[in-house]
XYZ file of C-alpha atoms in Angstrom:
654
model
C -0.033 -0.017 0.003
C 1.741 3.208 -1.364
C 0.539 6.465 0.144
C 1.563 10.203 -0.552
C 1.735 12.998 1.795
C -1.749 13.748 1.618
C -5.015 14.002 4.186
C -7.502 11.304 3.995
C -10.571 10.517 6.289
C -12.258 7.056 6.447
C -15.594 7.019 7.672
C -17.109 3.688 9.007
C -20.096 2.682 10.846
C -18.473 0.552 13.844
C -21.543 -1.120 14.246
C -21.141 -3.056 10.714
C -17.784 -3.794 10.454
C -15.542 -6.701 12.074
C -13.359 -5.640 14.895
C -9.851 -5.478 13.722
C -7.551 -8.596 14.830
C -5.278 -8.171 17.582
C -2.106 -7.670 15.533
C 0.867 -6.192 17.598
C 2.398 -6.351 14.012
C -0.344 -3.754 12.555
C -0.030 -1.223 15.317
C 3.641 -1.330 15.753
C 4.249 -0.577 11.902
C 1.122 2.212 11.410
C 1.264 3.825 14.781
C 3.550 6.617 13.367
C 1.309 7.641 10.380
C -2.199 7.043 11.531
C -3.675 8.597 14.412
C -7.101 8.049 16.044
C -8.621 11.243 16.237
C -12.194 10.398 17.992
C -15.625 9.479 17.203
C -18.774 10.979 16.263
C -22.390 9.676 17.189
C -25.031 10.892 14.810
C -28.535 9.424 14.484
C -27.642 6.264 16.570
C -24.496 5.641 14.389
C -20.826 5.304 15.424
C -18.196 6.529 13.144
C -14.344 6.592 13.562
C -11.865 8.659 11.792
C -8.260 8.395 11.062
C -5.769 10.867 9.888
C -2.711 10.261 7.912
C -0.215 12.871 8.708
C 2.992 12.100 7.075
C 4.467 9.375 5.003
C 7.663 9.862 2.645
C 8.110 6.193 1.206
C 6.221 3.457 0.485
C 4.832 0.966 3.169
C 3.795 -2.717 2.729
C 1.727 -3.992 5.424
C 0.383 -7.661 5.118
C -2.411 -8.223 7.684
C -6.063 -8.630 7.588
C -6.808 -5.081 8.823
C -5.302 -3.243 5.858
C -6.860 -5.706 3.549
C -10.291 -4.926 4.824
C -9.389 -1.167 4.689
C -8.094 -1.813 1.038
C -12.367 -2.253 0.270
C -13.585 0.715 2.384
C -14.748 3.833 0.821
C -12.637 7.171 1.307
C -13.722 10.866 1.215
C -11.010 12.635 0.153
C -10.392 16.495 1.356
C -7.981 19.054 0.197
C -4.316 18.190 0.535
C -2.258 19.885 2.995
C 1.224 20.734 2.623
C 3.813 18.898 5.180
C 6.485 21.352 4.308
C 6.775 23.623 7.693
C 8.231 26.513 5.444
C 4.560 26.721 3.963
C 2.223 26.080 6.924
C 2.635 26.869 10.688
C 1.418 24.127 13.079
C 1.031 21.441 10.420
C -0.621 19.119 12.793
C -2.889 21.471 14.242
C -4.090 22.728 10.513
C -4.521 19.145 9.432
C -6.254 17.966 12.205
C -8.696 21.091 12.172
C -9.541 20.362 8.195
C -9.861 16.846 8.911
C -12.371 17.256 11.893
C -14.219 19.933 10.016
C -14.593 17.711 6.935
C -15.673 15.029 9.035
C -18.371 17.153 10.743
C -19.765 18.443 7.513
C -19.918 15.050 6.078
C -21.214 13.065 8.595
C -23.791 15.855 9.949
C -25.244 16.606 6.324
C -25.358 12.976 5.589
C -27.200 12.233 8.807
C -29.838 15.162 8.337
C -30.283 14.744 4.387
C -29.787 11.286 3.487
C -30.926 9.125 6.654
C -33.270 11.692 8.475
C -36.436 13.609 7.391
C -36.018 16.333 4.878
C -34.728 19.807 6.453
C -35.680 22.806 5.095
C -32.813 24.671 6.392
C -29.141 24.136 7.027
C -28.475 26.878 9.507
C -27.424 24.365 12.434
C -24.778 22.682 10.356
C -21.389 24.334 9.540
C -20.933 24.116 5.789
C -21.052 26.145 2.806
C -24.022 26.561 0.227
C -22.338 24.842 -2.720
C -21.617 22.011 -0.483
C -25.454 21.821 0.571
C -26.092 21.487 -2.951
C -24.397 18.309 -3.253
C -26.198 16.650 -0.640
C -29.660 17.977 -1.584
C -29.004 16.726 -5.225
C -28.233 13.318 -3.719
C -31.330 13.358 -1.673
C -33.213 14.489 -4.890
C -31.620 11.890 -6.757
C -33.403 9.310 -4.415
C -36.858 10.802 -4.577
C -40.192 8.584 -5.546
C -40.812 11.216 -8.019
C -39.046 9.960 -11.417
C -38.841 13.676 -13.085
C -37.119 14.735 -9.849
C -34.584 12.050 -10.039
C -33.706 12.883 -13.675
C -33.375 16.417 -12.982
C -31.090 15.691 -10.133
C -28.869 13.745 -12.306
C -28.855 16.275 -15.094
C -27.749 19.004 -12.519
C -24.922 16.789 -11.354
C -23.675 15.964 -14.792
C -23.628 19.583 -15.445
C -21.624 20.462 -12.651
C -18.207 21.539 -13.471
C -17.031 23.838 -10.577
C -17.080 21.340 -7.880
C -13.964 20.490 -5.647
C -12.324 17.107 -6.367
C -13.640 15.875 -2.803
C -17.164 16.652 -3.609
C -17.143 14.307 -6.685
C -15.798 11.659 -4.642
C -18.639 12.046 -2.027
C -21.297 11.688 -4.998
C -19.506 8.726 -6.366
C -19.723 7.056 -3.053
C -22.907 8.033 -1.806
C -25.121 7.770 -4.918
C -27.142 4.807 -5.622
C -26.877 2.436 -8.712
C -29.728 4.227 -10.928
C -28.046 7.364 -10.181
C -24.799 5.985 -11.126
C -25.774 4.536 -14.553
C -27.578 8.262 -15.142
C -24.573 9.975 -14.864
C -22.451 7.196 -16.890
C -25.022 7.858 -19.618
C -24.985 12.011 -19.328
C -22.543 13.391 -21.983
C -21.076 16.206 -19.837
C -20.510 14.067 -16.542
C -17.005 14.494 -14.956
C -14.763 11.345 -14.483
C -14.660 11.960 -11.071
C -18.049 10.733 -10.519
C -16.866 7.242 -10.976
C -14.604 5.190 -8.662
C -12.005 3.181 -10.044
C -12.430 -0.730 -9.980
C -11.694 -2.453 -7.040
C -8.429 -4.315 -6.728
C -8.681 -7.613 -8.883
C -8.448 -11.117 -7.046
C -5.051 -12.583 -7.739
C -4.535 -15.322 -10.130
C -4.521 -18.698 -8.678
C -1.086 -20.156 -7.856
C 0.426 -21.810 -11.056
C -2.288 -20.730 -13.075
C -2.767 -18.267 -16.033
C -5.493 -16.221 -17.477
C -5.845 -18.799 -20.474
C -6.177 -21.498 -17.990
C -8.657 -19.496 -16.078
C -10.696 -18.601 -19.042
C -10.806 -22.324 -19.734
C -11.971 -23.119 -16.445
C -14.829 -20.750 -16.603
C -15.887 -22.051 -19.912
C -15.850 -25.497 -18.424
C -17.840 -24.593 -15.541
C -20.880 -23.560 -17.961
C -23.321 -26.173 -18.939
C -22.310 -28.220 -22.022
C -25.637 -30.038 -22.875
C -28.809 -28.793 -24.820
C -26.691 -26.393 -27.065
C -26.780 -25.336 -30.496
C -24.225 -26.516 -32.803
C -22.214 -23.320 -32.875
C -21.941 -22.989 -28.902
C -20.844 -26.587 -28.880
C -18.310 -25.995 -31.755
C -16.833 -22.694 -30.293
C -16.904 -24.527 -26.597
C -15.022 -27.782 -27.725
C -12.643 -25.663 -29.627
C -11.627 -23.489 -26.851
C -11.293 -26.306 -24.393
C -9.452 -28.791 -26.691
C -6.831 -26.346 -28.101
C -3.529 -24.957 -26.569
C -1.980 -21.698 -27.253
C 1.318 -23.571 -27.892
C -0.339 -25.834 -30.425
C -2.117 -22.846 -32.124
C 1.610 -21.284 -32.208
C 3.318 -24.229 -33.715
C 0.302 -24.712 -36.593
C 1.054 -21.295 -38.512
C 0.334 -21.592 -42.273
C -2.538 -20.912 -44.560
C -4.839 -23.544 -42.978
C -5.005 -26.022 -39.955
C -7.599 -28.069 -38.314
C -9.390 -27.387 -35.268
C -9.373 -30.094 -32.759
C -8.436 -32.637 -35.074
C -12.103 -32.668 -36.566
C -10.859 -31.878 -40.167
C -12.722 -28.599 -40.232
C -10.458 -25.995 -42.218
C -10.602 -22.634 -41.279
C -8.396 -19.222 -42.424
C -8.966 -15.840 -41.679
C -8.286 -14.746 -45.465
C -6.359 -16.285 -48.243
C -2.571 -15.821 -47.935
C -2.758 -14.570 -44.342
C -1.476 -16.145 -41.352
C -4.266 -16.776 -38.865
C -4.121 -14.524 -35.496
C -6.582 -16.559 -33.417
C -5.420 -17.275 -30.003
C -6.973 -19.616 -27.338
C -8.200 -16.513 -25.678
C -10.104 -15.521 -28.615
C -11.704 -18.986 -29.063
C -12.736 -18.785 -25.300
C -14.149 -15.547 -25.747
C -15.915 -16.609 -28.883
C -17.592 -19.447 -26.948
C -18.442 -17.008 -23.947
C -20.370 -14.803 -26.202
C -22.487 -17.916 -27.581
C -22.935 -18.768 -23.611
C -23.604 -15.182 -22.698
C -26.848 -15.158 -24.618
C -28.607 -17.690 -22.536
C -29.715 -15.915 -19.175
C -29.093 -19.084 -16.784
C -25.393 -19.273 -18.314
C -24.714 -15.504 -17.307
C -25.423 -16.197 -13.925
C -22.650 -19.032 -13.910
C -20.234 -16.553 -15.333
C -20.869 -13.879 -12.923
C -20.815 -16.595 -9.809
C -17.521 -18.066 -11.178
C -15.935 -14.757 -11.054
C -16.205 -13.947 -14.911
C -16.700 -10.240 -14.480
C -13.231 -9.785 -12.756
C -11.560 -12.145 -14.801
C -12.929 -10.448 -18.146
C -12.034 -7.250 -16.563
C -8.470 -8.479 -16.220
C -8.150 -9.511 -19.660
C -9.819 -6.289 -20.735
C -6.989 -4.156 -19.176
C -4.255 -6.608 -20.739
C -5.475 -6.397 -24.162
C -5.962 -2.552 -24.786
C -4.038 -2.605 -28.038
C -6.275 -5.754 -29.417
C -9.871 -4.338 -30.405
C -11.052 -7.780 -31.328
C -10.429 -9.147 -27.647
C -11.970 -5.932 -26.097
C -14.844 -6.238 -28.616
C -15.926 -9.657 -27.461
C -15.395 -8.804 -23.868
C -17.765 -5.956 -24.263
C -20.290 -8.312 -26.225
C -20.318 -10.739 -23.318
C -20.754 -7.669 -20.796
C -23.806 -6.148 -22.821
C -25.493 -9.932 -23.082
C -25.031 -9.915 -19.189
C -26.320 -6.515 -18.812
C -29.928 -7.762 -20.365
C -30.445 -9.566 -16.939
C -31.464 -7.029 -14.570
C -30.941 -8.997 -11.327
C -27.097 -8.781 -12.411
C -27.123 -5.103 -12.593
C -25.822 -4.502 -8.987
C -23.042 -6.928 -9.473
C -21.584 -5.498 -12.539
C -21.831 -2.136 -11.120
C -19.890 -3.400 -7.887
C -17.256 -5.115 -10.057
C -16.050 -1.633 -11.366
C -17.145 -2.051 -14.597
C -18.880 1.551 -15.006
C -15.854 3.723 -15.057
C -14.518 1.579 -17.401
C -17.771 2.035 -19.704
C -17.648 5.578 -19.281
C -14.247 6.113 -20.534
C -14.904 3.536 -23.538
C -18.325 5.518 -24.424
C -16.142 8.824 -24.653
C -13.823 7.197 -26.982
C -13.374 8.680 -30.722
C -13.548 4.927 -31.923
C -17.112 4.185 -33.042
C -16.981 0.659 -32.359
C -15.434 0.950 -28.561
C -17.938 3.868 -27.963
C -21.110 1.756 -29.563
C -20.574 -1.364 -27.641
C -19.970 0.683 -24.390
C -23.415 2.586 -25.378
C -25.169 -0.630 -25.723
C -23.960 -2.017 -22.270
C -24.857 1.204 -20.537
C -28.251 1.538 -22.094
C -29.104 -2.043 -21.165
C -28.018 -1.020 -17.403
C -30.209 2.047 -17.778
C -33.751 0.805 -16.479
C -34.575 4.527 -15.787
C -34.886 6.011 -18.880
C -34.552 2.880 -21.332
C -37.110 0.438 -21.644
C -35.775 -1.296 -24.680
C -33.166 -4.011 -24.750
C -30.384 -4.269 -27.183
C -29.341 -7.649 -27.832
C -25.863 -8.839 -29.507
C -25.594 -7.027 -32.783
C -27.971 -4.125 -32.220
C -26.176 -1.104 -31.684
C -27.554 2.525 -31.148
C -25.533 5.154 -33.341
C -27.618 7.833 -31.993
C -28.491 9.055 -29.425
C -25.703 7.203 -27.378
C -26.275 9.232 -24.212
C -29.332 10.462 -22.294
C -30.983 13.421 -24.396
C -33.691 15.923 -23.674
C -34.302 15.740 -27.422
C -37.615 13.938 -28.333
C -37.061 10.734 -30.585
C -39.713 10.838 -33.090
C -38.777 8.120 -35.593
C -36.451 5.134 -36.197
C -33.773 4.786 -38.977
C -32.519 0.938 -39.033
C -29.310 0.118 -41.258
C -28.635 -3.391 -42.429
C -25.594 -4.267 -44.099
C -24.882 -6.962 -46.610
C -22.293 -9.757 -47.464
C -18.984 -9.399 -45.601
C -20.455 -6.034 -43.931
C -20.748 -4.853 -40.185
C -22.703 -2.362 -38.359
C -19.963 0.226 -38.658
C -17.541 -0.246 -41.434
C -20.300 -0.757 -44.043
C -21.402 2.859 -43.586
C -18.085 4.619 -43.432
C -16.996 7.267 -45.723
C -15.521 6.248 -49.131
C -11.654 6.374 -48.699
C -9.428 8.485 -50.878
C -5.799 8.981 -51.367
C -5.660 11.043 -48.205
C -4.134 9.749 -45.115
C -6.533 8.194 -42.842
C -4.817 9.236 -39.794
C -4.997 13.014 -41.091
C -8.668 12.637 -41.929
C -9.796 11.241 -38.699
C -8.631 14.376 -36.802
C -10.603 16.620 -39.228
C -13.924 18.086 -38.719
C -16.903 15.509 -39.064
C -18.351 17.437 -41.905
C -15.085 16.603 -43.968
C -14.312 12.930 -42.915
C -16.145 10.368 -40.752
C -15.673 6.351 -39.778
C -19.511 6.186 -39.734
C -21.675 8.836 -41.543
C -25.026 7.708 -39.996
C -23.822 8.314 -36.517
C -21.890 11.897 -37.605
C -23.674 13.222 -40.488
C -27.312 11.703 -40.124
C -27.544 12.383 -36.303
C -26.552 16.034 -36.740
C -28.827 16.537 -39.392
C -31.780 14.967 -37.961
C -31.325 14.698 -34.182
C -35.022 13.535 -33.580
C -33.905 10.202 -34.980
C -33.013 6.953 -33.117
C -30.286 5.733 -35.441
C -29.647 1.738 -35.118
C -27.181 -0.340 -37.029
C -27.491 -4.238 -36.785
C -24.654 -6.595 -37.020
C -24.883 -10.268 -38.062
C -22.310 -12.753 -39.454
C -22.117 -13.442 -43.004
C -19.744 -15.302 -45.212
C -18.515 -14.941 -48.568
C -17.559 -18.606 -48.620
C -17.201 -21.569 -46.161
C -13.484 -20.782 -45.868
C -14.150 -17.625 -43.641
C -17.239 -19.134 -41.699
C -16.793 -18.117 -38.139
C -18.488 -21.190 -37.501
C -18.115 -23.962 -39.808
C -21.306 -25.740 -38.758
C -23.264 -22.338 -38.891
C -25.623 -22.663 -42.358
C -27.925 -19.873 -41.701
C -30.391 -18.814 -44.610
C -32.000 -15.526 -45.280
C -35.195 -16.774 -43.930
C -33.375 -17.815 -40.640
C -31.560 -14.592 -40.209
C -34.716 -12.512 -40.982
C -36.480 -14.210 -38.128
C -33.380 -13.752 -35.508
C -32.911 -10.112 -36.463
C -36.810 -9.186 -36.407
C -36.773 -10.743 -32.811
C -33.821 -8.746 -31.538
C -35.344 -5.522 -33.264
C -38.647 -6.018 -31.655
C -36.902 -6.241 -28.129
C -35.057 -3.065 -29.034
C -38.579 -1.366 -29.471
C -38.462 -1.131 -33.356
C -41.999 -0.665 -34.785
C -42.969 1.605 -31.986
C -42.109 4.557 -34.114
C -42.217 5.480 -37.402
C -39.308 4.039 -39.443
C -37.221 3.755 -42.370
C -35.051 0.775 -43.579
C -31.587 1.532 -45.448
C -30.021 -1.740 -46.696
C -26.998 -2.620 -48.547
C -26.572 -5.567 -50.936
C -27.973 -8.773 -49.227
C -29.059 -6.560 -46.257
C -32.130 -5.480 -48.523
C -33.240 -9.111 -48.915
C -33.107 -9.608 -45.267
C -35.486 -6.426 -45.037
C -37.817 -7.530 -47.416
C -38.114 -11.042 -45.652
C -38.269 -9.423 -42.355
C -41.073 -7.459 -43.375
C -43.136 -10.218 -45.019
C -42.554 -12.524 -42.056
C -43.775 -9.641 -39.392
C -46.976 -9.447 -41.624
C -47.669 -12.869 -40.444
C -47.144 -12.363 -37.093
C -49.904 -10.492 -35.083
C -47.251 -9.412 -32.497
C -44.951 -7.865 -35.099
C -48.001 -5.668 -36.731
C -46.382 -2.578 -35.411
C -43.478 -2.772 -37.663
C -45.589 -3.198 -40.656
C -47.777 -0.201 -39.927
C -44.856 2.152 -38.828
C -42.770 1.325 -41.849
C -42.676 4.665 -43.766
C -40.103 3.708 -46.319
C -37.011 1.524 -47.535
C -33.555 2.615 -49.195
C -32.092 -0.151 -51.123
C -28.158 0.336 -52.093
C -27.432 -2.184 -54.589
C -29.714 -5.144 -53.481
C -29.727 -8.005 -56.051
C -33.740 -8.392 -56.063
C -33.071 -10.692 -59.189
C -29.933 -12.325 -58.138
C -26.019 -11.512 -58.606
C -23.230 -12.517 -60.877
C -21.273 -13.139 -57.866
C -23.398 -16.310 -57.063
C -22.572 -17.473 -60.619
C -19.127 -16.651 -60.611
C -18.563 -18.519 -57.319
C -20.043 -21.618 -58.628
C -17.845 -21.529 -61.509
C -14.966 -21.912 -59.157
C -16.324 -23.726 -56.433
C -13.112 -25.361 -55.921
C -11.752 -22.138 -54.715
C -14.375 -20.365 -53.047
C -16.720 -23.134 -51.544
C -19.726 -20.666 -51.913
C -21.583 -20.304 -48.580
C -25.491 -20.847 -48.572
C -25.895 -16.990 -48.425
C -24.065 -16.592 -51.653
C -26.030 -19.630 -53.397
C -29.166 -17.646 -52.439
C -28.392 -15.006 -54.768
C -28.115 -17.039 -57.660
C -30.310 -15.785 -60.602
C -32.055 -19.193 -60.735
C -32.991 -19.444 -56.889
C -36.722 -20.208 -56.602
C -36.594 -18.815 -53.009
C -35.396 -15.482 -54.373
C -37.944 -15.219 -56.995
C -40.760 -16.118 -54.432
C -39.175 -13.374 -52.267
C -39.183 -10.669 -55.051
C -42.977 -11.381 -56.344
C -44.386 -11.417 -52.711
C -42.591 -8.297 -51.541
C -43.315 -6.364 -54.697
C -47.031 -7.044 -54.251
C -46.740 -6.625 -50.398
C -45.049 -3.041 -50.707
C -47.389 -1.898 -53.494
C -50.510 -2.875 -50.957
C -48.705 -0.949 -48.102
C -47.600 2.013 -50.263
C -44.245 1.836 -48.881
C -41.942 4.938 -50.360
C -38.834 3.229 -51.943
C -35.504 4.500 -53.218
C -32.778 2.389 -54.909
C -29.417 3.284 -55.632
C -27.329 0.791 -57.903
C -23.533 0.675 -59.081
C -22.005 1.266 -62.776
C -18.514 0.153 -61.984
C -17.080 -3.595 -61.670
C -16.003 -4.535 -58.119
C -12.507 -6.191 -57.339
C -13.114 -9.567 -55.343
C -9.593 -10.427 -53.793
C -6.934 -10.084 -56.465
C -8.341 -12.285 -59.074
C -11.599 -11.513 -59.460
C -13.316 -8.588 -61.185
C -16.941 -8.367 -61.686
C -20.229 -6.128 -61.749
C -21.706 -7.657 -58.759
C -25.488 -6.226 -59.063
C -26.431 -5.140 -62.367
C -28.846 -2.252 -63.333
C -31.810 -4.836 -64.111
C -31.155 -6.837 -60.845
C -31.326 -3.765 -58.641
C -34.742 -2.902 -60.258
C -37.319 -3.335 -57.519
C -40.302 -2.357 -59.599
C -41.369 0.464 -57.713
C -39.836 3.707 -56.490
C -36.842 5.329 -57.993
C -33.720 3.585 -59.228
C -30.434 5.820 -59.619
C -27.326 4.635 -60.945
C -24.301 5.724 -59.377
C -20.705 5.698 -60.700
C -19.272 3.806 -57.988
C -18.417 -0.109 -57.340
C -20.584 -2.446 -55.336
C -18.494 -1.630 -52.064
C -18.607 2.150 -52.474
C -22.651 2.530 -52.973
C -23.396 3.071 -49.498
C -20.222 5.040 -48.776
C -20.297 8.670 -49.782
C -17.213 10.542 -50.586
C -18.255 13.518 -48.629
C -21.230 15.231 -46.767
C -22.155 17.245 -49.838
C -21.954 14.254 -52.270
C -25.132 13.278 -54.038
C -25.139 9.893 -52.490
C -25.529 11.413 -48.923
C -27.540 14.252 -49.963
C -30.143 12.335 -51.768
C -30.498 9.749 -49.346
C -30.912 12.528 -46.466
C -33.638 13.897 -48.515
C -35.560 10.943 -49.009
C -35.675 10.326 -45.258
C -36.664 13.965 -44.524
C -39.343 13.840 -46.901
C -40.704 10.403 -45.781
C -40.757 11.155 -42.349
C -41.724 14.822 -42.601
C -45.085 14.622 -41.187
C -43.795 12.325 -38.297
C -40.930 14.541 -37.335
C -43.345 17.622 -37.368
C -45.691 16.093 -34.852
């Protein structure tokens, strides 16, 4: 335990703490630096205070008393210099300052938080601005929801308090207030205590081994094929064998299933990554979340998160697990006590869209005060990611296509300029996700959601070799997740790229068959299609001709022009869309796209992108860039913005 030359007060109710052991070592080692200064009785509670007067070197104490002290809450007061040239009577000044602070903290706490609300503080020796701290804390626990929200907002907008006042709020506020502050954009980071010390690893153990043990402790039966696959893979492989098996391809667990990150690229997977992949799948099952928490998973994941700050893939999967666990309300207090909130607050303020969005999803799932919707794995709110006073009047949903993702699909089209320079520029000139940066600014009354699901161009890249999910399967899965997020409760517009447009069509048709999904149909105002192959794609034909190389995935096969399912989907949706009078805008590429270094083709030709209703606009870009405008004033973005504003005009005015 290393201490600097400052003063600190520890306030504990003696009736609830375990008496310190009679350790001569303890009192001998600390008698020169800690002085018992008295007790104070308020409201039947007995408190003690200690003052740290001086310590000019690190001190290590290995006693039960000190271990317990580490876990206690501290209230910090102004630093008092111990240089005699700067202060006269330092011991007297320190003791006076400490006693004054203790009297303020304990007396005010007893009057406001524990006793009946007082109309005046004339009998308490505190300043007006210090009254505000405790008044806001009291208000944040009001039975009136509006009063609670106002108190949190006032706290978040406060930037003139002393350091110890922020610490008081951090220690005295309840879970609901803490999450509210975390989801307030301007909250000071001092509102959030650092995570408590993590438990030591077991002797002769490693993080890899503890991850394996955590995974092995979860139920292994009655699981779907993908969960079984990732679980058996993580449990059977070792980091040594993976390191030895470098090269283009290798087999998982001796089962003969080939896997590669990409052609000509050495796989970067590790045992930890496989364990995390498996835990992501397990965390989708509520009872498994309980076991993850009970077996120390929150602390283990936190240790792994801190160790792999330079590995976004590891951190991403950890955030996915945490976000899934936050869907279970009875785990909220445990997640908060484990110290994750301060980590999430730093992450949501990150300039990296993926890091911020994963943190925003978890915090939204923890916020039952203002968020009734639940965001399951793969559903991310791009705007608003914080609490806002702006009323949300409509939803816009972004659905990516083959090989796409919730964030990278909707980035700005790259050019010759250095990306590192562009990131530092104004977002009107460059953005890593235009729906979050540009659309949110132009239409702040929208909730903007981006969906992510696993796709693969070929079976070589399938994340789970046993996973063969059709468009019909994926549409039902996404429909269920979106409804849980409250999609359908407001007017909405769908924005889709490539195969994502086929998913949108299938989702709307499936929703029309289910009474509980009727709100999605009734509130759908329009759809934007970016190069959607309504009548099939050359990609499917081309990949069939080189089957020995690509092994086309089920998604690609379904894009074939002679696919009966694709034709049925087109015919059914066209009739349905005309009946519902959906507004439709379609864009289509005119330039060919390079698939790897060997294949160049026109993925979606003009005739395939023609839905049969709405406007169809050719654009001189390739298939990948059809949804990536070059800049904010580019035709692609401005035409998209105009369609959204015109289609939702009546809804946004109300």
